[in-house]
Amino acid sequence: MTKARYFEIGVDCLEIVAVLLALLVAIFVSVWMGLLLLGVLLLGLVSLICNYDAWVVRRLSTRDDPLILPLCKTGFVGRHRRMLRLLPSDPRCRFCMVPFGGAGKMFGIKPSAANSNYCRSCFEAMPTTTHEQEVGVLFADLRGFTSWSEAHSSSDAAELVSRFYASANRVLTSDDAFVDFIGDQVMAIYLVDMPSLGARTADIMLAATRRLVDAVRQDAKSLPVGAGMHLGKAQVGSLATGGSKNFTAIGDVVNTAARLQSAAGANEILVSETVYGALSGKKP
């Protein structure tokens, strides 16, 4: 945790310096010039962090103590994900949410050559092994997709799944979930250690799933969604295959969430007893 705090302080200091420089320009030159400089410096810093800081992470990380997981615990990852979500536009890094299109393309933010789902820094920073963490796992998929696709063209099926992915990504990542897409289903991992989640993880997962069901239901051309969720210990990290890595969770908590999702009906959400017991307020 100490190394994560030092890293966080270093990045925050760079952001403060950028703001102070822009403020000086605004006072002594022009307000508009100051605002322009602030935007350029902050976006330049984002470009630097998402493309070139991996060597710092590698220097501070060890196999047994990867830096990226403590940064989730301190809130650093969550804060920057919320900021980067505001930048247009998709596609994005699945870990930090920095865009590769729109503003990201303008400032030279590029996906990793080894796995285009992640920016270069997140891919390099990703632990090459798994570590036990308390997680919430959510699975949601399109009910009846297999039979539906038999009567429709492959392009229609791809369009349907793409719309489902877009809705799921928009809804679930607003709550600091790490989202992965598997066929016609979505898997979301919630790290309980993140300050934005913590004891409220079950409530946040249920609220997000309800939003997802409602969002898909509003799409007249979409199929209904079934979802399942569970809380528990899992091995979190990446399973390296050759030179590629992918952030994921493995364990019985994942299997249980997947089985609940398989048993759910159309527009139905099934939760485990653990999730139900962790819900606050009036329970459904």
Short mmCIF file of N, CA and C in Angstrom, two decimals, residues 137-264:
data_model
loop_
_atom_site.label_atom_id
_atom_site.label_comp_id
_atom_site.label_asym_id
_atom_site.label_seq_id
_atom_site.Cartn_x
_atom_site.Cartn_y
_atom_site.Cartn_z
N VAL A 137 -19.60 -10.62 -8.45
CA VAL A 137 -19.58 -11.03 -9.85
C VAL A 137 -21.00 -11.03 -10.39
N LEU A 138 -21.17 -10.39 -11.52
CA LEU A 138 -22.46 -10.28 -12.18
C LEU A 138 -22.37 -10.84 -13.60
N PHE A 139 -23.30 -11.71 -13.94
CA PHE A 139 -23.43 -12.20 -15.31
C PHE A 139 -24.80 -11.80 -15.84
N ALA A 140 -24.85 -11.38 -17.09
CA ALA A 140 -26.13 -11.08 -17.75
C ALA A 140 -26.02 -11.50 -19.20
N ASP A 141 -27.08 -12.10 -19.71
CA ASP A 141 -27.05 -12.47 -21.12
C ASP A 141 -28.43 -12.31 -21.75
N LEU A 142 -28.44 -12.41 -23.07
CA LEU A 142 -29.67 -12.27 -23.84
C LEU A 142 -30.41 -13.60 -23.84
N ARG A 143 -31.62 -13.61 -23.34
CA ARG A 143 -32.42 -14.84 -23.28
C ARG A 143 -32.89 -15.22 -24.69
N GLY A 144 -32.75 -16.49 -25.00
CA GLY A 144 -33.23 -17.00 -26.28
C GLY A 144 -32.42 -16.59 -27.48
N PHE A 145 -31.16 -16.19 -27.26
CA PHE A 145 -30.35 -15.70 -28.38
C PHE A 145 -30.04 -16.81 -29.38
N THR A 146 -29.77 -18.01 -28.89
CA THR A 146 -29.40 -19.10 -29.80
C THR A 146 -30.52 -19.41 -30.79
N SER A 147 -31.74 -19.58 -30.28
CA SER A 147 -32.86 -19.88 -31.17
C SER A 147 -33.19 -18.69 -32.06
N TRP A 148 -33.04 -17.47 -31.50
CA TRP A 148 -33.31 -16.27 -32.30
C TRP A 148 -32.32 -16.16 -33.46
N SER A 149 -31.05 -16.45 -33.21
CA SER A 149 -30.03 -16.29 -34.24
C SER A 149 -30.20 -17.31 -35.37
N GLU A 150 -30.85 -18.45 -35.09
CA GLU A 150 -31.09 -19.44 -36.15
C GLU A 150 -32.03 -18.92 -37.22
N ALA A 151 -32.87 -17.94 -36.84
CA ALA A 151 -33.84 -17.40 -37.79
C ALA A 151 -33.43 -16.04 -38.34
N HIS A 152 -32.22 -15.59 -38.00
CA HIS A 152 -31.75 -14.28 -38.46
C HIS A 152 -30.34 -14.42 -39.03
N SER A 153 -29.96 -13.41 -39.80
CA SER A 153 -28.63 -13.43 -40.43
C SER A 153 -27.55 -13.15 -39.39
N SER A 154 -26.32 -13.50 -39.74
CA SER A 154 -25.20 -13.26 -38.83
C SER A 154 -24.98 -11.77 -38.59
N SER A 155 -25.26 -10.94 -39.60
CA SER A 155 -25.10 -9.49 -39.41
C SER A 155 -26.14 -8.95 -38.44
N ASP A 156 -27.37 -9.50 -38.48
CA ASP A 156 -28.40 -9.09 -37.52
C ASP A 156 -28.00 -9.50 -36.10
N ALA A 157 -27.43 -10.70 -35.98
CA ALA A 157 -27.00 -11.18 -34.67
C ALA A 157 -25.87 -10.32 -34.11
N ALA A 158 -24.91 -9.96 -34.98
CA ALA A 158 -23.79 -9.12 -34.55
C ALA A 158 -24.28 -7.75 -34.11
N GLU A 159 -25.25 -7.21 -34.84
CA GLU A 159 -25.79 -5.88 -34.48
C GLU A 159 -26.51 -5.93 -33.14
N LEU A 160 -27.28 -7.00 -32.92
CA LEU A 160 -28.00 -7.15 -31.65
C LEU A 160 -27.03 -7.24 -30.48
N VAL A 161 -26.01 -8.07 -30.60
CA VAL A 161 -25.03 -8.23 -29.52
C VAL A 161 -24.25 -6.93 -29.30
N SER A 162 -23.93 -6.21 -30.38
CA SER A 162 -23.19 -4.95 -30.26
C SER A 162 -24.00 -3.93 -29.47
N ARG A 163 -25.30 -3.86 -29.72
CA ARG A 163 -26.15 -2.92 -28.97
C ARG A 163 -26.22 -3.33 -27.49
N PHE A 164 -26.29 -4.63 -27.24
CA PHE A 164 -26.31 -5.13 -25.86
C PHE A 164 -25.00 -4.79 -25.16
N TYR A 165 -23.88 -5.00 -25.84
CA TYR A 165 -22.58 -4.66 -25.27
C TYR A 165 -22.50 -3.17 -24.93
N ALA A 166 -22.97 -2.33 -25.85
CA ALA A 166 -22.90 -0.88 -25.63
C ALA A 166 -23.72 -0.47 -24.41
N SER A 167 -24.93 -1.03 -24.29
CA SER A 167 -25.77 -0.72 -23.13
C SER A 167 -25.13 -1.19 -21.84
N ALA A 168 -24.61 -2.42 -21.85
CA ALA A 168 -23.99 -2.97 -20.65
C ALA A 168 -22.76 -2.18 -20.25
N ASN A 169 -21.93 -1.83 -21.22
CA ASN A 169 -20.72 -1.08 -20.93
C ASN A 169 -21.05 0.28 -20.33
N ARG A 170 -22.04 0.95 -20.90
CA ARG A 170 -22.43 2.28 -20.41
C ARG A 170 -22.99 2.21 -18.99
N VAL A 171 -23.84 1.22 -18.74
CA VAL A 171 -24.53 1.13 -17.45
C VAL A 171 -23.60 0.61 -16.35
N LEU A 172 -22.86 -0.45 -16.62
CA LEU A 172 -22.09 -1.11 -15.57
C LEU A 172 -20.81 -0.38 -15.19
N THR A 173 -20.13 0.24 -16.15
CA THR A 173 -18.87 0.92 -15.82
C THR A 173 -19.09 2.22 -15.05
N SER A 174 -20.32 2.70 -14.97
CA SER A 174 -20.57 3.91 -14.19
C SER A 174 -20.40 3.65 -12.70
N ASP A 175 -20.34 2.38 -12.30
CA ASP A 175 -20.17 2.01 -10.89
C ASP A 175 -18.85 1.30 -10.63
N ASP A 176 -17.82 1.60 -11.41
CA ASP A 176 -16.50 1.02 -11.20
C ASP A 176 -16.47 -0.49 -11.33
N ALA A 177 -17.28 -1.04 -12.22
CA ALA A 177 -17.20 -2.46 -12.53
C ALA A 177 -16.20 -2.65 -13.67
N PHE A 178 -15.49 -3.76 -13.64
CA PHE A 178 -14.62 -4.14 -14.75
C PHE A 178 -15.38 -5.13 -15.61
N VAL A 179 -15.67 -4.74 -16.84
CA VAL A 179 -16.61 -5.47 -17.68
C VAL A 179 -15.87 -6.27 -18.74
N ASP A 180 -16.32 -7.51 -18.94
CA ASP A 180 -15.80 -8.34 -20.01
C ASP A 180 -16.98 -8.88 -20.81
N PHE A 181 -16.77 -9.11 -22.10
CA PHE A 181 -17.83 -9.56 -22.99
C PHE A 181 -17.50 -10.97 -23.49
N ILE A 182 -18.47 -11.87 -23.35
CA ILE A 182 -18.27 -13.27 -23.72
C ILE A 182 -19.48 -13.72 -24.54
N GLY A 183 -19.33 -13.81 -25.85
CA GLY A 183 -20.44 -14.24 -26.68
C GLY A 183 -21.63 -13.31 -26.54
N ASP A 184 -22.79 -13.84 -26.13
CA ASP A 184 -23.98 -13.01 -25.96
C ASP A 184 -24.19 -12.64 -24.50
N GLN A 185 -23.13 -12.75 -23.68
CA GLN A 185 -23.28 -12.41 -22.27
C GLN A 185 -22.18 -11.44 -21.82
N VAL A 186 -22.46 -10.81 -20.69
CA VAL A 186 -21.56 -9.83 -20.09
C VAL A 186 -21.20 -10.29 -18.69
N MET A 187 -19.93 -10.17 -18.35
CA MET A 187 -19.46 -10.47 -17.00
C MET A 187 -18.89 -9.18 -16.40
N ALA A 188 -19.33 -8.83 -15.20
CA ALA A 188 -18.82 -7.64 -14.51
C ALA A 188 -18.23 -8.05 -13.17
N ILE A 189 -17.02 -7.54 -12.90
CA ILE A 189 -16.32 -7.82 -11.65
C ILE A 189 -16.28 -6.55 -10.81
N TYR A 190 -16.72 -6.65 -9.57
CA TYR A 190 -16.71 -5.53 -8.63
C TYR A 190 -15.72 -5.85 -7.52
N LEU A 191 -14.63 -5.08 -7.43
CA LEU A 191 -13.65 -5.29 -6.36
C LEU A 191 -14.15 -4.59 -5.10
N VAL A 192 -14.50 -5.38 -4.09
CA VAL A 192 -15.10 -4.83 -2.87
C VAL A 192 -14.15 -3.86 -2.18
N ASP A 193 -12.84 -4.03 -2.36
CA ASP A 193 -11.85 -3.15 -1.73
C ASP A 193 -11.90 -1.71 -2.25
N MET A 194 -12.49 -1.49 -3.42
CA MET A 194 -12.54 -0.13 -3.95
C MET A 194 -13.43 0.74 -3.06
N PRO A 195 -12.96 1.93 -2.66
CA PRO A 195 -13.72 2.78 -1.75
C PRO A 195 -15.13 3.12 -2.26
N SER A 196 -15.31 3.17 -3.57
CA SER A 196 -16.62 3.50 -4.13
C SER A 196 -17.61 2.35 -3.99
N LEU A 197 -17.13 1.16 -3.62
CA LEU A 197 -17.99 -0.01 -3.51
C LEU A 197 -18.12 -0.43 -2.04
N GLY A 198 -17.13 -1.14 -1.51
CA GLY A 198 -17.13 -1.50 -0.09
C GLY A 198 -18.38 -2.23 0.35
N ALA A 199 -18.95 -1.81 1.47
CA ALA A 199 -20.13 -2.48 2.04
C ALA A 199 -21.37 -2.31 1.17
N ARG A 200 -21.32 -1.36 0.22
CA ARG A 200 -22.48 -1.10 -0.65
C ARG A 200 -22.43 -1.92 -1.95
N THR A 201 -21.49 -2.83 -2.07
CA THR A 201 -21.31 -3.56 -3.33
C THR A 201 -22.59 -4.26 -3.77
N ALA A 202 -23.25 -4.96 -2.87
CA ALA A 202 -24.47 -5.69 -3.24
C ALA A 202 -25.55 -4.73 -3.74
N ASP A 203 -25.74 -3.62 -3.04
CA ASP A 203 -26.74 -2.62 -3.47
C ASP A 203 -26.40 -2.05 -4.83
N ILE A 204 -25.12 -1.75 -5.04
CA ILE A 204 -24.68 -1.17 -6.31
C ILE A 204 -24.87 -2.15 -7.46
N MET A 205 -24.52 -3.42 -7.23
CA MET A 205 -24.67 -4.45 -8.26
C MET A 205 -26.14 -4.61 -8.65
N LEU A 206 -27.03 -4.66 -7.66
CA LEU A 206 -28.45 -4.84 -7.96
C LEU A 206 -29.02 -3.64 -8.70
N ALA A 207 -28.66 -2.43 -8.25
CA ALA A 207 -29.15 -1.22 -8.93
C ALA A 207 -28.66 -1.16 -10.37
N ALA A 208 -27.37 -1.54 -10.59
CA ALA A 208 -26.82 -1.52 -11.94
C ALA A 208 -27.52 -2.54 -12.83
N THR A 209 -27.81 -3.73 -12.29
CA THR A 209 -28.48 -4.75 -13.08
C THR A 209 -29.89 -4.33 -13.45
N ARG A 210 -30.58 -3.69 -12.52
CA ARG A 210 -31.92 -3.17 -12.84
C ARG A 210 -31.85 -2.14 -13.96
N ARG A 211 -30.84 -1.27 -13.90
CA ARG A 211 -30.69 -0.28 -14.97
C ARG A 211 -30.42 -0.95 -16.31
N LEU A 212 -29.60 -2.02 -16.27
CA LEU A 212 -29.29 -2.73 -17.51
C LEU A 212 -30.54 -3.39 -18.08
N VAL A 213 -31.32 -4.05 -17.23
CA VAL A 213 -32.56 -4.68 -17.71
C VAL A 213 -33.49 -3.64 -18.31
N ASP A 214 -33.62 -2.49 -17.65
CA ASP A 214 -34.49 -1.42 -18.16
C ASP A 214 -33.97 -0.86 -19.47
N ALA A 215 -32.64 -0.69 -19.57
CA ALA A 215 -32.05 -0.13 -20.79
C ALA A 215 -32.28 -1.05 -21.98
N VAL A 216 -32.10 -2.35 -21.77
CA VAL A 216 -32.30 -3.32 -22.86
C VAL A 216 -33.78 -3.43 -23.20
N ARG A 217 -34.64 -3.35 -22.19
CA ARG A 217 -36.08 -3.44 -22.41
C ARG A 217 -36.59 -2.30 -23.28
N GLN A 218 -35.94 -1.13 -23.18
CA GLN A 218 -36.36 0.02 -23.99
C GLN A 218 -35.98 -0.13 -25.46
N ASP A 219 -35.10 -1.06 -25.76
CA ASP A 219 -34.72 -1.33 -27.15
C ASP A 219 -35.72 -2.32 -27.72
N ALA A 220 -36.62 -1.83 -28.57
CA ALA A 220 -37.71 -2.67 -29.10
C ALA A 220 -37.19 -3.85 -29.90
N LYS A 221 -35.98 -3.74 -30.46
CA LYS A 221 -35.44 -4.80 -31.30
C LYS A 221 -34.56 -5.79 -30.53
N SER A 222 -34.42 -5.58 -29.22
CA SER A 222 -33.53 -6.43 -28.44
C SER A 222 -34.27 -7.60 -27.82
N LEU A 223 -33.54 -8.59 -27.38
CA LEU A 223 -34.07 -9.70 -26.62
C LEU A 223 -34.03 -9.36 -25.13
N PRO A 224 -34.86 -9.99 -24.32
CA PRO A 224 -34.81 -9.72 -22.87
C PRO A 224 -33.52 -10.24 -22.26
N VAL A 225 -33.23 -9.75 -21.05
CA VAL A 225 -31.99 -10.09 -20.35
C VAL A 225 -32.31 -10.92 -19.12
N GLY A 226 -31.45 -11.89 -18.83
CA GLY A 226 -31.48 -12.61 -17.58
C GLY A 226 -30.15 -12.39 -16.87
N ALA A 227 -30.17 -12.26 -15.54
CA ALA A 227 -28.95 -11.92 -14.82
C ALA A 227 -28.85 -12.69 -13.51
N GLY A 228 -27.60 -12.91 -13.07
CA GLY A 228 -27.33 -13.54 -11.79
C GLY A 228 -26.11 -12.92 -11.15
N MET A 229 -26.06 -12.92 -9.81
CA MET A 229 -24.92 -12.30 -9.13
C MET A 229 -24.61 -12.98 -7.80
N HIS A 230 -23.34 -12.90 -7.42
CA HIS A 230 -22.87 -13.53 -6.18
C HIS A 230 -21.71 -12.71 -5.62
N LEU A 231 -21.47 -12.84 -4.33
CA LEU A 231 -20.36 -12.19 -3.63
C LEU A 231 -19.49 -13.26 -2.97
N GLY A 232 -18.16 -13.05 -2.98
CA GLY A 232 -17.29 -13.98 -2.30
C GLY A 232 -15.84 -13.79 -2.70
N LYS A 233 -15.00 -14.68 -2.23
CA LYS A 233 -13.56 -14.64 -2.53
C LYS A 233 -13.30 -15.25 -3.90
N ALA A 234 -12.41 -14.61 -4.64
CA ALA A 234 -12.00 -15.14 -5.95
C ALA A 234 -10.54 -14.80 -6.18
N GLN A 235 -9.93 -15.52 -7.09
CA GLN A 235 -8.59 -15.18 -7.55
C GLN A 235 -8.72 -14.14 -8.65
N VAL A 236 -8.16 -12.96 -8.41
CA VAL A 236 -8.30 -11.84 -9.33
C VAL A 236 -6.94 -11.49 -9.92
N GLY A 237 -6.92 -11.23 -11.20
CA GLY A 237 -5.67 -10.87 -11.87
C GLY A 237 -5.76 -11.23 -13.33
N SER A 238 -4.70 -11.77 -13.87
CA SER A 238 -4.71 -12.12 -15.28
C SER A 238 -4.13 -13.51 -15.49
N LEU A 239 -4.67 -14.17 -16.49
CA LEU A 239 -4.14 -15.46 -16.91
C LEU A 239 -3.39 -15.23 -18.21
N ALA A 240 -2.08 -15.29 -18.15
CA ALA A 240 -1.27 -14.98 -19.33
C ALA A 240 -1.30 -16.15 -20.30
N THR A 241 -1.51 -15.82 -21.56
CA THR A 241 -1.45 -16.80 -22.65
C THR A 241 -0.45 -16.27 -23.66
N GLY A 242 0.75 -16.82 -23.65
CA GLY A 242 1.80 -16.26 -24.49
C GLY A 242 2.12 -14.85 -24.02
N GLY A 243 2.02 -13.88 -24.94
CA GLY A 243 2.30 -12.50 -24.57
C GLY A 243 1.06 -11.72 -24.20
N SER A 244 -0.11 -12.37 -24.17
CA SER A 244 -1.35 -11.67 -23.89
C SER A 244 -1.78 -11.87 -22.45
N LYS A 245 -2.55 -10.90 -21.92
CA LYS A 245 -3.10 -10.97 -20.58
C LYS A 245 -4.52 -10.45 -20.61
N ASN A 246 -5.32 -10.85 -19.61
CA ASN A 246 -6.69 -10.39 -19.54
C ASN A 246 -7.12 -10.34 -18.08
N PHE A 247 -7.63 -9.21 -17.62
CA PHE A 247 -8.04 -9.04 -16.23
C PHE A 247 -9.33 -9.82 -15.99
N THR A 248 -9.31 -10.72 -15.00
CA THR A 248 -10.48 -11.57 -14.78
C THR A 248 -10.53 -12.04 -13.34
N ALA A 249 -11.57 -12.78 -13.00
CA ALA A 249 -11.72 -13.40 -11.67
C ALA A 249 -12.04 -14.87 -11.88
N ILE A 250 -11.51 -15.72 -11.00
CA ILE A 250 -11.68 -17.16 -11.12
C ILE A 250 -12.01 -17.72 -9.74
N GLY A 251 -12.97 -18.63 -9.70
CA GLY A 251 -13.32 -19.28 -8.44
C GLY A 251 -14.79 -19.64 -8.38
N ASP A 252 -15.19 -20.22 -7.27
CA ASP A 252 -16.58 -20.68 -7.13
C ASP A 252 -17.57 -19.53 -7.18
N VAL A 253 -17.16 -18.35 -6.72
CA VAL A 253 -18.06 -17.20 -6.78
C VAL A 253 -18.45 -16.89 -8.22
N VAL A 254 -17.51 -17.06 -9.14
CA VAL A 254 -17.79 -16.83 -10.55
C VAL A 254 -18.73 -17.91 -11.09
N ASN A 255 -18.44 -19.15 -10.74
CA ASN A 255 -19.28 -20.26 -11.21
C ASN A 255 -20.71 -20.14 -10.70
N THR A 256 -20.85 -19.73 -9.44
CA THR A 256 -22.18 -19.59 -8.85
C THR A 256 -22.97 -18.48 -9.55
N ALA A 257 -22.32 -17.34 -9.79
CA ALA A 257 -22.99 -16.24 -10.50
C ALA A 257 -23.42 -16.68 -11.90
N ALA A 258 -22.57 -17.45 -12.57
CA ALA A 258 -22.90 -17.93 -13.92
C ALA A 258 -24.09 -18.89 -13.87
N ARG A 259 -24.15 -19.77 -12.86
CA ARG A 259 -25.28 -20.71 -12.75
C ARG A 259 -26.58 -19.97 -12.45
N LEU A 260 -26.51 -18.94 -11.61
CA LEU A 260 -27.70 -18.14 -11.32
C LEU A 260 -28.20 -17.44 -12.58
N GLN A 261 -27.29 -16.91 -13.36
CA GLN A 261 -27.68 -16.25 -14.62
C GLN A 261 -28.33 -17.25 -15.57
N SER A 262 -27.80 -18.47 -15.63
CA SER A 262 -28.36 -19.48 -16.52
C SER A 262 -29.79 -19.86 -16.11
N ALA A 263 -30.06 -19.79 -14.79
CA ALA A 263 -31.39 -20.17 -14.30
C ALA A 263 -32.39 -19.03 -14.36
N ALA A 264 -31.92 -17.80 -14.57
CA ALA A 264 -32.81 -16.64 -14.59
C ALA A 264 -33.70 -16.65 -15.83
#
